[in-house]
Amino acid sequence: MAGSTGGGFRASLSGPILKYYAYKATKAVEFYRPIMYLFFLAQGLSFTQIAVLEALYNLTTLFGEIPTGYVGDRVGRRNSLLVGTALISVTLLGIGLSSSFLPLAGLYVCWSLGYNFRSGSEDAWLYDTLTDDLSEDEFASVRGRGESAALAVGAVAAVSGGYLGSVDLSYPWFVAAGVTSLGVPVLLTLDEPETYEETASEDLSLRRTVRIVRDVLSRRRLRSLLLYYYVLYAAVTYLVFVFLQPIFETVVLDLGVPKPQVESLLGWFYAAYSLVGAVLTYYTGAIRERIGLRTWFLVLPFAVGGALVGMYFVPVLAVPTFLLIRGVSDVTRSFAGQYVNDRVESLGRATVLSAMAMVSGLAVVPFQLGSGVVSDAVSPLFALGVAGVVLVVGAAAILVWEAPVGDDSVGDQV
C-alpha cells in the first residue's frame, strides 16, 4: 500500500522532508512566546488593546488568506514560503523596537501577512511532496514530526527567551528574528514537488479558484468540520495562548513566587510546554491509528472546555490545563490538515487550506474583542471560563447537526 509504514518511514527521511524538518526548526516562536504579552503590558497596553492587536491580526488573515493562497498556487509554494519567512523576520525585529500601540498595530498587520503566505502553502507543499513518493497518507505523521522538531528546538528557545526577557523584554524578539531568517537559505534549497509542477497552475484563474473553494465547502461534512474545528475550537483555544501569561503570573505569585522570577519561570514552563507538544506530535501517526480521527474530534472540545471551566474555580489547575491544550493543539491541526488534504485536488490546494484559515481568522475576532473587555472588567480566568462553556455548548450543537469527521478512509461520504 502507498502509505505503508516502511514507505512512510523512508519518505520521512528523504532529502526534501529532512529539509522541511530543518525549516520547521527555524520558526523560533518560543523565544518570544514566554514573554510576549508581558512585553505588551510593559509597553502600557491594556488587555483591550492587546485584544485589538489580535483582532487586527485575524482581520488581516481574513482578507489576506485567499489572495496569498492563490499566489502560492500560481507562483509556487516554495516562493510563497520565502516571502512569508522574510516578512516575519523583519516584523519580529520591528516589534522588539516598538514601544506604543500604533506601531505595533501596523506590525501586527505585516506579521499576519507573513503567516498568510506560509499557512496554506506549507501544508500544500508537504502533501504534494509526499504524493510524489506515493506516501500522501503519511501527511499527518510527517507533519507531526516536523512540529515535534520545531517544539524540541523551542524547548531550549523558551528557556533562553525567559532569561533574555528577565534582562530586557525586547531581546527575545531580536533573537527570534535572527533565527527565523535562517529559514530563508533552507527554503532556497527546496524544489517544487512534481505533483504541483504537473498541474496546470497557469490556468488557475481567480474565477476557477473561487469555484474550487465553493465546491469543497459545499460538502456538508467539511462544512461541519469548518465550524467545529476551524471556527469554534480554534477560536476558543486561541484565547488560551493570549491569556496564558497573565494567568500564569497570577497563579505563581499567589503560590509565593517572587515577582522578579516570573519571566525566567515562564521560560521553563514554556520549555515543558514545548516538550509536551513535541512528544505528542512526534507520535501523531500512532495516535491516529490507536484512537482514530472520529473519536479524537468527538472528545477533544468537551475535554478542553471542561478544563477551562474547572480552572476558573481552582486556578492552580491552569498549569496542567495549559499543558493539555498545548499538547493536543498541533496534533489536532495535523489531523484536520490530513482530513481536508485527502479530499482536495492538488490544483487549488493551497487556496482551499488558506480559505479554511481565513474563516478561522474571521471567527476568532469577536472572541478576542469580547474576551479583552471581559478580562479588563472581571479577569482573564473568568474570560477563559466563559470560553469553555461556549466551546462545550457549541460543539454539542454542531454534533446534533452533523458529525464533523466520518471514518478514517479517504473515500468516506463528505
CSV table of C-alpha atoms in Angstrom, one decimal:
chain,number,residue,atom,x,y,z
A,1,MET,CA,0.0,0.0,0.0
A,2,ALA,CA,1.2,3.5,-0.7
A,3,GLY,CA,1.2,4.6,2.8
A,4,SER,CA,2.7,1.6,4.4
A,5,THR,CA,4.9,2.0,7.5
A,6,GLY,CA,8.1,1.3,5.6
A,7,GLY,CA,7.2,3.6,2.8
A,8,GLY,CA,6.2,6.3,5.2
A,9,PHE,CA,9.4,5.9,7.2
A,10,ARG,CA,11.5,6.2,4.0
A,11,ALA,CA,9.5,9.3,2.9
A,12,SER,CA,10.1,10.9,6.3
A,13,LEU,CA,13.8,10.5,5.9
A,14,SER,CA,14.1,11.7,2.2
A,15,GLY,CA,16.1,14.8,1.3
A,16,PRO,CA,13.2,17.2,0.9
A,17,ILE,CA,11.5,16.1,4.1
A,18,LEU,CA,14.7,16.4,6.1
A,19,LYS,CA,15.0,20.0,4.8
A,20,TYR,CA,11.3,20.5,5.7
A,21,TYR,CA,12.2,19.5,9.3
A,22,ALA,CA,15.1,22.0,9.3
A,23,TYR,CA,12.8,24.7,8.1
A,24,LYS,CA,10.3,23.9,10.8
A,25,ALA,CA,13.1,24.2,13.4
A,26,THR,CA,13.7,27.8,12.4
A,27,LYS,CA,10.3,29.1,13.3
A,28,ALA,CA,11.6,30.4,16.6
A,29,VAL,CA,8.3,31.4,18.2
A,30,GLU,CA,9.3,30.0,21.6
A,31,PHE,CA,11.9,32.8,22.0
A,32,TYR,CA,9.3,35.5,22.5
A,33,ARG,CA,6.3,33.5,23.4
A,34,PRO,CA,7.1,33.2,27.1
A,35,ILE,CA,7.2,37.0,27.5
A,36,MET,CA,5.0,38.1,24.5
A,37,TYR,CA,2.0,39.5,26.4
A,38,LEU,CA,4.1,40.7,29.4
A,39,PHE,CA,6.1,42.7,26.8
A,40,PHE,CA,2.9,44.3,25.5
A,41,LEU,CA,1.7,45.1,29.0
A,42,ALA,CA,5.1,46.6,29.8
A,43,GLN,CA,4.6,49.0,26.9
A,44,GLY,CA,1.5,50.3,28.6
A,45,LEU,CA,-1.1,48.4,26.6
A,46,SER,CA,-4.4,47.3,28.2
A,47,PHE,CA,-6.0,43.9,27.7
A,48,THR,CA,-8.5,45.5,25.4
A,49,GLN,CA,-5.7,47.0,23.2
A,50,ILE,CA,-4.0,43.6,23.2
A,51,ALA,CA,-7.3,42.1,22.0
A,52,VAL,CA,-7.5,44.8,19.3
A,53,LEU,CA,-4.0,43.8,18.1
A,54,GLU,CA,-5.0,40.2,17.9
A,55,ALA,CA,-8.2,41.2,16.1
A,56,LEU,CA,-6.2,43.2,13.5
A,57,TYR,CA,-4.0,40.1,13.0
A,58,ASN,CA,-7.0,38.0,12.3
A,59,LEU,CA,-8.8,40.5,10.1
A,60,THR,CA,-5.6,40.7,8.0
A,61,THR,CA,-5.7,36.9,7.9
A,62,LEU,CA,-9.3,37.2,6.7
A,63,PHE,CA,-8.5,39.5,3.8
A,64,GLY,CA,-5.1,38.0,3.0
A,65,GLU,CA,-5.5,34.2,3.2
A,66,ILE,CA,-7.3,33.7,-0.1
A,67,PRO,CA,-5.0,36.1,-2.2
A,68,THR,CA,-1.8,34.6,-0.6
A,69,GLY,CA,-3.1,31.1,-1.1
A,70,TYR,CA,-3.8,31.9,-4.7
A,71,VAL,CA,-0.3,33.3,-5.0
A,72,GLY,CA,1.0,30.0,-3.6
A,73,ASP,CA,-0.9,28.0,-6.2
A,74,ARG,CA,0.2,30.3,-9.1
A,75,VAL,CA,3.9,31.1,-8.4
A,76,GLY,CA,4.8,28.1,-6.3
A,77,ARG,CA,4.6,27.0,-2.7
A,78,ARG,CA,8.3,27.5,-2.0
A,79,ASN,CA,8.3,31.1,-3.3
A,80,SER,CA,5.3,31.9,-1.1
A,81,LEU,CA,7.1,30.4,1.9
A,82,LEU,CA,10.2,32.5,1.2
A,83,VAL,CA,8.2,35.7,1.1
A,84,GLY,CA,6.4,34.9,4.3
A,85,THR,CA,9.5,33.9,6.2
A,86,ALA,CA,11.4,37.1,5.2
A,87,LEU,CA,8.4,39.3,6.1
A,88,ILE,CA,8.0,37.6,9.5
A,89,SER,CA,11.7,38.1,10.3
A,90,VAL,CA,11.6,41.8,9.6
A,91,THR,CA,8.3,42.1,11.6
A,92,LEU,CA,9.8,40.4,14.7
A,93,LEU,CA,12.7,42.9,14.7
A,94,GLY,CA,10.3,45.8,14.4
A,95,ILE,CA,8.1,44.6,17.3
A,96,GLY,CA,11.2,44.4,19.6
A,97,LEU,CA,11.9,48.0,18.7
A,98,SER,CA,8.4,49.3,19.3
A,99,SER,CA,7.1,50.9,22.4
A,100,SER,CA,3.5,52.0,21.7
A,101,PHE,CA,0.2,50.8,20.3
A,102,LEU,CA,0.1,52.3,16.9
A,103,PRO,CA,3.4,51.0,15.6
A,104,LEU,CA,2.5,47.6,17.0
A,105,ALA,CA,-0.8,47.7,15.2
A,106,GLY,CA,0.9,48.2,11.8
A,107,LEU,CA,3.5,45.5,12.6
A,108,TYR,CA,0.7,43.1,13.5
A,109,VAL,CA,-0.8,43.5,10.0
A,110,CYS,CA,2.6,42.7,8.5
A,111,TRP,CA,3.1,39.8,10.8
A,112,SER,CA,-0.3,38.3,9.8
A,113,LEU,CA,0.6,38.7,6.1
A,114,GLY,CA,3.8,36.8,6.6
A,115,TYR,CA,1.9,33.9,8.1
A,116,ASN,CA,-0.7,34.2,5.3
A,117,PHE,CA,2.0,33.4,2.8
A,118,ARG,CA,3.1,30.4,4.8
A,119,SER,CA,-0.2,28.9,6.0
A,120,GLY,CA,-1.8,27.1,3.1
A,121,SER,CA,1.5,26.8,1.1
A,122,GLU,CA,3.3,24.9,3.8
A,123,ASP,CA,0.9,22.1,4.1
A,124,ALA,CA,0.2,22.1,0.3
A,125,TRP,CA,4.0,21.8,-0.4
A,126,LEU,CA,4.3,18.9,2.1
A,127,TYR,CA,1.3,17.0,0.9
A,128,ASP,CA,2.3,17.2,-2.8
A,129,THR,CA,5.9,16.2,-1.9
A,130,LEU,CA,4.6,13.1,-0.2
A,131,THR,CA,2.4,12.5,-3.1
A,132,ASP,CA,5.5,12.4,-5.4
A,133,ASP,CA,6.6,9.4,-3.3
A,134,LEU,CA,3.1,7.8,-3.1
A,135,SER,CA,3.1,8.5,0.7
A,136,GLU,CA,0.4,11.2,1.0
A,137,ASP,CA,-1.4,9.2,3.7
A,138,GLU,CA,1.7,9.8,5.9
A,139,PHE,CA,1.0,13.6,5.9
A,140,ALA,CA,-0.3,13.7,9.5
A,141,SER,CA,2.7,11.7,10.7
A,142,VAL,CA,5.4,13.6,8.8
A,143,ARG,CA,3.8,17.0,9.7
A,144,GLY,CA,3.6,15.8,13.3
A,145,ARG,CA,7.4,15.0,13.3
A,146,GLY,CA,8.0,18.5,11.7
A,147,GLU,CA,6.1,20.1,14.5
A,148,SER,CA,7.9,17.9,17.0
A,149,ALA,CA,11.3,19.1,15.7
A,150,ALA,CA,10.1,22.7,16.0
A,151,LEU,CA,8.9,22.2,19.5
A,152,ALA,CA,12.0,20.3,20.6
A,153,VAL,CA,14.1,23.3,19.5
A,154,GLY,CA,11.5,25.5,21.0
A,155,ALA,CA,12.1,24.0,24.5
A,156,VAL,CA,15.6,25.3,24.5
A,157,ALA,CA,14.4,28.6,23.0
A,158,ALA,CA,11.8,29.0,25.6
A,159,VAL,CA,14.3,28.8,28.5
A,160,SER,CA,16.6,31.2,26.6
A,161,GLY,CA,13.7,33.6,25.9
A,162,GLY,CA,12.6,33.6,29.5
A,163,TYR,CA,16.1,34.5,30.8
A,164,LEU,CA,16.6,37.0,28.0
A,165,GLY,CA,13.2,38.6,28.9
A,166,SER,CA,14.3,38.9,32.5
A,167,VAL,CA,17.1,41.1,31.3
A,168,ASP,CA,15.2,43.0,28.7
A,169,LEU,CA,11.8,42.1,27.2
A,170,SER,CA,12.9,43.2,23.8
A,171,TYR,CA,15.8,40.8,23.5
A,172,PRO,CA,13.8,37.6,22.7
A,173,TRP,CA,12.2,39.4,19.7
A,174,PHE,CA,15.6,40.2,18.3
A,175,VAL,CA,16.9,36.7,18.7
A,176,ALA,CA,13.7,35.2,17.2
A,177,ALA,CA,14.1,37.5,14.1
A,178,GLY,CA,17.6,36.2,13.5
A,179,VAL,CA,16.7,32.5,13.9
A,180,THR,CA,13.6,32.9,11.7
A,181,SER,CA,15.7,34.4,9.0
A,182,LEU,CA,17.7,31.2,8.8
A,183,GLY,CA,14.6,29.6,7.2
A,184,VAL,CA,15.3,31.6,4.0
A,185,PRO,CA,18.5,29.7,3.0
A,186,VAL,CA,16.9,26.4,3.9
A,187,LEU,CA,13.9,27.2,1.7
A,188,LEU,CA,16.1,28.2,-1.2
A,189,THR,CA,17.4,24.6,-1.3
A,190,LEU,CA,13.9,23.2,-1.8
A,191,ASP,CA,12.3,22.3,-5.1
A,192,GLU,CA,8.7,22.4,-6.0
A,193,PRO,CA,7.0,19.0,-5.9
A,194,GLU,CA,6.5,17.2,-9.2
A,195,THR,CA,2.8,16.8,-8.4
A,196,TYR,CA,2.5,20.6,-8.3
A,197,GLU,CA,4.6,21.2,-11.4
A,198,GLU,CA,2.4,18.8,-13.4
A,199,THR,CA,-0.8,20.8,-12.6
A,200,ALA,CA,-1.9,23.5,-15.0
A,201,SER,CA,-1.2,26.2,-12.4
A,202,GLU,CA,-1.0,28.9,-15.2
A,203,ASP,CA,-4.7,28.1,-16.0
A,204,LEU,CA,-5.8,28.7,-12.4
A,205,SER,CA,-7.9,31.9,-12.8
A,206,LEU,CA,-9.5,33.7,-9.8
A,207,ARG,CA,-12.9,32.6,-11.0
A,208,ARG,CA,-11.8,28.9,-11.2
A,209,THR,CA,-10.2,29.3,-7.7
A,210,VAL,CA,-13.5,30.6,-6.3
A,211,ARG,CA,-15.3,27.6,-7.9
A,212,ILE,CA,-12.8,25.1,-6.4
A,213,VAL,CA,-13.3,26.6,-2.9
A,214,ARG,CA,-17.1,26.7,-3.3
A,215,ASP,CA,-17.2,23.1,-4.4
A,216,VAL,CA,-15.1,21.9,-1.5
A,217,LEU,CA,-17.2,23.8,1.1
A,218,SER,CA,-20.4,22.5,-0.5
A,219,ARG,CA,-19.7,19.1,1.2
A,220,ARG,CA,-21.7,19.0,4.4
A,221,ARG,CA,-19.2,17.2,6.5
A,222,LEU,CA,-16.4,19.5,5.5
A,223,ARG,CA,-18.7,22.4,6.4
A,224,SER,CA,-19.3,20.8,9.8
A,225,LEU,CA,-15.5,20.4,10.4
A,226,LEU,CA,-15.0,24.0,9.4
A,227,LEU,CA,-17.5,25.1,12.1
A,228,TYR,CA,-16.4,22.6,14.7
A,229,TYR,CA,-12.6,22.9,14.5
A,230,TYR,CA,-11.6,25.9,12.3
A,231,VAL,CA,-14.2,28.2,13.9
A,232,LEU,CA,-15.3,27.1,17.4
A,233,TYR,CA,-12.4,25.1,18.7
A,234,ALA,CA,-9.6,27.2,17.1
A,235,ALA,CA,-11.2,30.5,18.3
A,236,VAL,CA,-11.5,29.3,22.0
A,237,THR,CA,-8.1,27.8,22.2
A,238,TYR,CA,-6.5,30.9,20.6
A,239,LEU,CA,-7.7,32.8,23.7
A,240,VAL,CA,-5.7,30.4,25.9
A,241,PHE,CA,-2.5,31.5,24.2
A,242,VAL,CA,-3.4,35.2,24.7
A,243,PHE,CA,-4.1,34.9,28.4
A,244,LEU,CA,-1.7,32.2,29.5
A,245,GLN,CA,1.0,34.6,30.7
A,246,PRO,CA,-1.1,37.0,32.9
A,247,ILE,CA,-2.9,34.0,34.3
A,248,PHE,CA,0.3,32.1,34.9
A,249,GLU,CA,1.8,35.2,36.6
A,250,THR,CA,-1.2,35.5,38.9
A,251,VAL,CA,-1.1,31.8,39.8
A,252,VAL,CA,2.6,31.6,40.7
A,253,LEU,CA,2.5,34.9,42.6
A,254,ASP,CA,-0.4,33.6,44.7
A,255,LEU,CA,1.8,30.5,45.3
A,256,GLY,CA,4.6,32.7,46.8
A,257,VAL,CA,7.0,33.0,43.8
A,258,PRO,CA,8.9,36.4,43.9
A,259,LYS,CA,7.8,38.7,41.0
A,260,PRO,CA,11.4,39.1,39.6
A,261,GLN,CA,11.5,35.3,38.9
A,262,VAL,CA,8.2,35.2,36.9
A,263,GLU,CA,9.9,35.7,33.4
A,264,SER,CA,12.5,33.0,33.9
A,265,LEU,CA,9.9,30.7,35.4
A,266,LEU,CA,7.7,31.3,32.3
A,267,GLY,CA,10.7,30.3,30.2
A,268,TRP,CA,11.0,26.9,32.0
A,269,PHE,CA,7.2,26.5,31.8
A,270,TYR,CA,7.2,27.1,28.0
A,271,ALA,CA,10.1,24.6,27.7
A,272,ALA,CA,7.9,22.0,29.4
A,273,TYR,CA,5.0,23.3,27.2
A,274,SER,CA,7.0,22.7,24.1
A,275,LEU,CA,8.3,19.3,25.2
A,276,VAL,CA,4.8,18.0,25.9
A,277,GLY,CA,3.8,19.2,22.4
A,278,ALA,CA,6.9,17.7,20.8
A,279,VAL,CA,6.3,14.2,22.3
A,280,LEU,CA,2.6,14.1,21.3
A,281,THR,CA,3.2,15.5,17.8
A,282,TYR,CA,6.0,13.0,17.2
A,283,TYR,CA,3.5,10.2,17.8
A,284,THR,CA,0.8,11.8,15.7
A,285,GLY,CA,0.6,8.8,13.4
A,286,ALA,CA,0.4,6.3,16.3
A,287,ILE,CA,-2.3,8.4,18.0
A,288,ARG,CA,-4.3,8.3,14.8
A,289,GLU,CA,-4.0,4.5,14.4
A,290,ARG,CA,-5.0,3.8,18.1
A,291,ILE,CA,-7.7,6.4,18.7
A,292,GLY,CA,-8.9,7.4,15.2
A,293,LEU,CA,-9.8,10.8,13.9
A,294,ARG,CA,-13.5,10.5,14.7
A,295,THR,CA,-13.0,9.7,18.4
A,296,TRP,CA,-10.3,12.4,18.7
A,297,PHE,CA,-12.6,15.1,17.4
A,298,LEU,CA,-15.6,13.9,19.3
A,299,VAL,CA,-13.9,14.0,22.7
A,300,LEU,CA,-11.5,16.9,22.3
A,301,PRO,CA,-13.7,20.0,22.7
A,302,PHE,CA,-15.5,18.7,25.7
A,303,ALA,CA,-12.2,17.8,27.5
A,304,VAL,CA,-10.7,21.2,26.7
A,305,GLY,CA,-13.9,23.1,27.5
A,306,GLY,CA,-14.4,21.3,30.8
A,307,ALA,CA,-10.8,22.0,31.8
A,308,LEU,CA,-11.2,25.8,31.1
A,309,VAL,CA,-14.3,25.9,33.3
A,310,GLY,CA,-12.6,23.9,36.0
A,311,MET,CA,-9.6,26.2,36.3
A,312,TYR,CA,-11.8,29.2,37.0
A,313,PHE,CA,-12.9,27.5,40.2
A,314,VAL,CA,-9.5,26.1,41.0
A,315,PRO,CA,-6.9,28.5,39.5
A,316,VAL,CA,-3.9,26.2,40.1
A,317,LEU,CA,-5.5,23.8,37.5
A,318,ALA,CA,-4.5,26.4,34.9
A,319,VAL,CA,-1.0,24.9,34.7
A,320,PRO,CA,-2.0,21.4,33.7
A,321,THR,CA,-4.8,22.8,31.5
A,322,PHE,CA,-2.4,24.9,29.5
A,323,LEU,CA,-0.1,21.9,29.1
A,324,LEU,CA,-3.0,19.8,27.9
A,325,ILE,CA,-4.1,22.3,25.3
A,326,ARG,CA,-0.5,22.8,24.1
A,327,GLY,CA,0.0,19.1,23.8
A,328,VAL,CA,-3.0,18.4,21.7
A,329,SER,CA,-3.0,21.6,19.5
A,330,ASP,CA,-0.5,20.6,16.9
A,331,VAL,CA,-1.8,17.0,16.8
A,332,THR,CA,-5.3,18.3,16.1
A,333,ARG,CA,-4.1,20.7,13.5
A,334,SER,CA,-2.3,17.9,11.7
A,335,PHE,CA,-5.4,15.7,11.8
A,336,ALA,CA,-7.5,18.5,10.4
A,337,GLY,CA,-5.0,19.1,7.7
A,338,GLN,CA,-4.8,15.4,6.8
A,339,TYR,CA,-8.6,15.2,6.6
A,340,VAL,CA,-9.0,18.2,4.3
A,341,ASN,CA,-6.0,17.4,2.1
A,342,ASP,CA,-7.3,13.9,1.5
A,343,ARG,CA,-10.4,15.5,-0.1
A,344,VAL,CA,-8.8,18.3,-2.2
A,345,GLU,CA,-7.1,18.1,-5.5
A,346,SER,CA,-3.5,19.4,-5.9
A,347,LEU,CA,-4.7,22.3,-8.1
A,348,GLY,CA,-6.1,24.9,-5.7
A,349,ARG,CA,-5.0,23.0,-2.6
A,350,ALA,CA,-3.1,26.0,-1.0
A,351,THR,CA,-6.1,28.2,-1.7
A,352,VAL,CA,-8.6,25.8,-0.1
A,353,LEU,CA,-6.4,25.5,3.0
A,354,SER,CA,-6.0,29.2,3.2
A,355,ALA,CA,-9.8,29.6,2.9
A,356,MET,CA,-10.1,27.4,6.0
A,357,ALA,CA,-7.6,29.6,7.8
A,358,MET,CA,-9.4,32.7,6.6
A,359,VAL,CA,-12.7,31.6,8.1
A,360,SER,CA,-10.9,30.7,11.3
A,361,GLY,CA,-9.4,34.2,11.4
A,362,LEU,CA,-12.7,35.8,11.0
A,363,ALA,CA,-14.4,33.7,13.7
A,364,VAL,CA,-11.8,34.5,16.3
A,365,VAL,CA,-12.3,38.3,16.1
A,366,PRO,CA,-15.5,38.6,18.2
A,367,PHE,CA,-14.0,36.1,20.7
A,368,GLN,CA,-10.9,38.2,21.0
A,369,LEU,CA,-12.7,41.5,21.4
A,370,GLY,CA,-15.2,40.1,23.8
A,371,SER,CA,-12.6,38.4,25.9
A,372,GLY,CA,-10.5,41.5,26.1
A,373,VAL,CA,-13.4,43.5,27.5
A,374,VAL,CA,-14.4,40.8,29.9
A,375,SER,CA,-10.8,40.4,31.2
A,376,ASP,CA,-10.5,44.1,31.9
A,377,ALA,CA,-13.9,44.1,33.6
A,378,VAL,CA,-13.5,40.9,35.6
A,379,SER,CA,-10.4,38.8,35.0
A,380,PRO,CA,-8.7,36.6,32.3
A,381,LEU,CA,-9.6,33.5,34.3
A,382,PHE,CA,-13.3,34.4,34.1
A,383,ALA,CA,-13.0,35.1,30.3
A,384,LEU,CA,-11.5,31.7,29.7
A,385,GLY,CA,-14.2,30.0,31.8
A,386,VAL,CA,-16.9,31.6,29.7
A,387,ALA,CA,-15.0,30.5,26.6
A,388,GLY,CA,-15.0,26.9,27.9
A,389,VAL,CA,-18.8,27.0,28.3
A,390,VAL,CA,-19.2,28.3,24.7
A,391,LEU,CA,-16.9,25.5,23.4
A,392,VAL,CA,-18.9,22.7,25.1
A,393,VAL,CA,-22.3,24.1,24.2
A,394,GLY,CA,-21.3,25.0,20.6
A,395,ALA,CA,-19.6,21.6,20.0
A,396,ALA,CA,-22.7,19.8,21.2
A,397,ALA,CA,-24.9,21.8,18.9
A,398,ILE,CA,-22.8,21.1,15.9
A,399,LEU,CA,-22.7,17.4,16.7
A,400,VAL,CA,-26.5,17.4,16.7
A,401,TRP,CA,-26.5,18.7,13.2
A,402,GLU,CA,-23.6,16.7,11.6
A,403,ALA,CA,-20.6,14.8,13.0
A,404,PRO,CA,-17.6,16.7,11.5
A,405,VAL,CA,-15.4,13.6,10.8
A,406,GLY,CA,-16.5,10.2,9.4
A,407,ASP,CA,-14.3,7.1,9.4
A,408,ASP,CA,-10.6,7.5,8.5
A,409,SER,CA,-10.9,6.3,5.0
A,410,VAL,CA,-10.3,8.9,2.2
A,411,GLY,CA,-13.5,7.9,0.5
A,412,ASP,CA,-16.0,8.3,3.3
A,413,GLN,CA,-19.1,10.3,2.4
A,414,VAL,CA,-18.5,14.0,2.9
